[in-house]
Amino acid sequence: MKTPQPKALVDWPKQKLSAANLVDGEWTGSSGPGRAIASPYNGELLGEIYCAAPSHVEACVVAADRAFQEWRGVPIKERTAALLRFRSLLERDIEGLAQSAARESGKLVSEGRAEILKGIEVLDFAASLQNSDVGGAIEVSRGVTCEYRREPIGVTVGITPFNFPAMVPMWMVPISLALGNAFILKPSEKVPFTAVLLGNLIVEAGFPKGVFSVLQGGREIAEALASHPLVKAVGFVGSSLAAKSVYGAASAHGKRALCLGGAKNHLVVVPDADPTLTVDGVVGSFTGCAGQRCMAGSVLVAVGSVEGLIRDIVGAAGRIELGREMGAIIDSAARDRLVQAIGRAEAGGCEILLDGRTARAPAGHEGGQWLGPTIIDNVPVGGEAACVELFGPVLSVVRVRDLDEALTLERRSAYGNALSIFTSSGAVARRVADCASAGMIGVNIGVPVPREPFSFGGTKDSKFGIGDITGWGGVELWSARKKITTKWAPQRDKNWMS
Ligand code: NAD
């Protein structure tokens, strides 16, 4: 009798995948031979990425600019109709997209599904602009009217990270296209395949060719786009170092830029916190997407005596089944980096309450990059595990005496994406929301991602630029307001302010 094979945790493509460049509506070539992309789940070859050559960048931007000149003249209601066709296709293909995002980034399929749904939420906001963004006009003076109307700005670019292959592009694409821009997506070179699926759906939805493009590749493609004269605005999401660099380059070339960076999010737990809300919130926050999300809580700030809560958090995290309840780490370099950081904390005197280094890979997935949830206790306030973004399922417990100390610690962090407070006291929650420096605050919620139209964005090294990437912040990023002042009849009063 044959031994049953372990069930695969994601669907495998029937043939090897190929990620090319979408330039002027056609899928096209590469600067050289394809580069292998392995699955974080089991190390097997998923397919190949064909990175763009400098000539593709030039052709792509020129075609996008040409497409923009037509697209800007299409009434917003027609542009929105195309967007809504794209929405139907996203719903039709949600399972395939979720599988793709999971397969290449290592997350669970359920997490892949969630990121498509968040993308659709942003699309719904973008589609609502046709009815809500009606401009404005008032009579500012006798016989003189001031009017403003929103205009697209031209070729826009999105440079995106590995951890949300669908959602982060979808933070930008629908709003930019609805407003009448052309959009070029430069996905992470680690996850090139979901971008191809999105590109195919946009083509199928009937957007004119060149309005949406995909350029595959790494830093060099991002830099070429951020300095290209025809590119008018850049949205970036990734690590802080790269975010700062892209922000600097784009700004120096006179472009708008909004560049979201890394994070070190604090989960502040006080003694009166509700045990269920706290344990679920903390564990979900640091283990979701295997800690590889910019909203992951990574520092548990234990205020006073919260021993029972910490014990329950360790217990719940220790019961997580890899592969079914938590996904894999993106690649071996990232896993090694995490293992080394845990080792340094241990060597420095911290206590490892839960050690993910010893966790077993799911059966049949031994070639993948697996690391179990890890909890490190007594991390000093200025220690590496308390301050540096590790980007994995690692929770550092920092002990403080009171809320003042907790808030001081948070305000000193270089990052400012999210903070969550776990408490039963409205006064404590209010104080934390008032005093914390992070851009997104959760009260008894471990991953405080605002729903649209409340926009997404942090502060400090978690965001370079003004505004937010979704909601009305996104509208301002991808458009310009034109102001028109009109008079039709001469006036006796010569004062222009009359
Ligand atoms: P990364 O910075 O390595 O890469 C992100 C993108 O930038 C990729 O497309 C990459 O090709 C490109 N890139 C890398 N270095 C560059 C450089 N010097 N110049 C120009 N482009 C460059 O990030 P990653 O490892 O793919 O993603 C993880 C990081 O992204 C984490 O730091 C995480 O916190 C952050 N992130 C932030 C948010 C947010 O909303 N703030 C959301 C998701 C991820």
XYZ file of C-alpha atoms and ligand atoms in Angstrom, residues 159-164 168 171 186-190 217-219 222-223 236-240 242 245-246 260-263 294 389 391 417 456 462, ligand 1:
80
model
C 6.941 50.278 -6.295
C 5.766 47.520 -3.985
C 7.118 45.014 -1.421
C 6.998 41.209 -1.269
C 4.626 40.783 1.632
C 1.349 41.836 -0.020
C -0.264 46.963 -1.819
C -3.794 50.496 -2.529
C 7.061 47.659 -10.304
C 6.340 44.696 -8.034
C 8.901 43.141 -5.721
C 11.281 40.904 -7.638
C 10.542 38.260 -4.986
C 12.918 43.836 -11.653
C 14.619 45.168 -8.589
C 16.172 48.365 -7.342
C 12.704 51.403 -9.305
C 15.498 53.980 -9.577
C 6.549 53.368 -2.699
C 6.014 50.728 -0.028
C 8.931 48.765 1.431
C 11.746 49.024 3.957
C 12.599 52.429 5.443
C 14.667 52.077 0.394
C 16.148 56.675 -0.900
C 13.235 56.581 -3.388
C 5.922 54.058 3.179
C 8.667 52.348 5.133
C 9.190 49.720 7.802
C 7.781 49.476 11.293
C 4.130 46.393 8.473
C 12.465 45.811 12.544
C 10.030 41.286 10.147
C 3.253 52.933 11.966
C -3.547 54.145 5.607
C 7.405 54.561 8.525
P 12.302 46.265 0.179
O 12.551 47.654 0.628
O 13.441 45.337 0.127
O 11.667 46.268 -1.309
C 10.486 46.993 -1.600
C 10.518 47.414 -3.057
O 11.565 48.353 -3.256
C 10.794 46.276 -4.035
O 10.012 46.475 -5.180
C 12.286 46.412 -4.330
O 12.613 45.934 -5.609
C 12.496 47.906 -4.230
N 13.782 48.348 -3.704
C 14.554 47.735 -2.782
N 15.609 48.508 -2.475
C 15.504 49.626 -3.210
C 16.296 50.813 -3.340
N 17.408 51.000 -2.632
N 15.881 51.759 -4.207
C 14.755 51.595 -4.914
N 13.968 50.504 -4.828
C 14.332 49.529 -3.982
O 11.121 45.685 1.100
P 10.556 44.191 1.151
O 11.546 43.331 1.849
O 10.046 43.781 -0.177
O 9.272 44.402 2.076
C 9.335 44.409 3.483
C 9.438 45.804 4.023
O 8.328 46.574 3.568
C 9.355 45.853 5.543
O 10.266 46.807 6.009
C 7.930 46.286 5.807
O 7.718 46.912 7.044
C 7.713 47.218 4.673
N 6.298 47.410 4.396
C 5.753 48.596 4.777
C 4.410 48.818 4.582
C 3.783 50.108 5.023
O 2.632 50.323 4.712
N 4.493 50.974 5.738
C 3.608 47.839 3.981
C 4.207 46.645 3.586
C 5.556 46.437 3.812
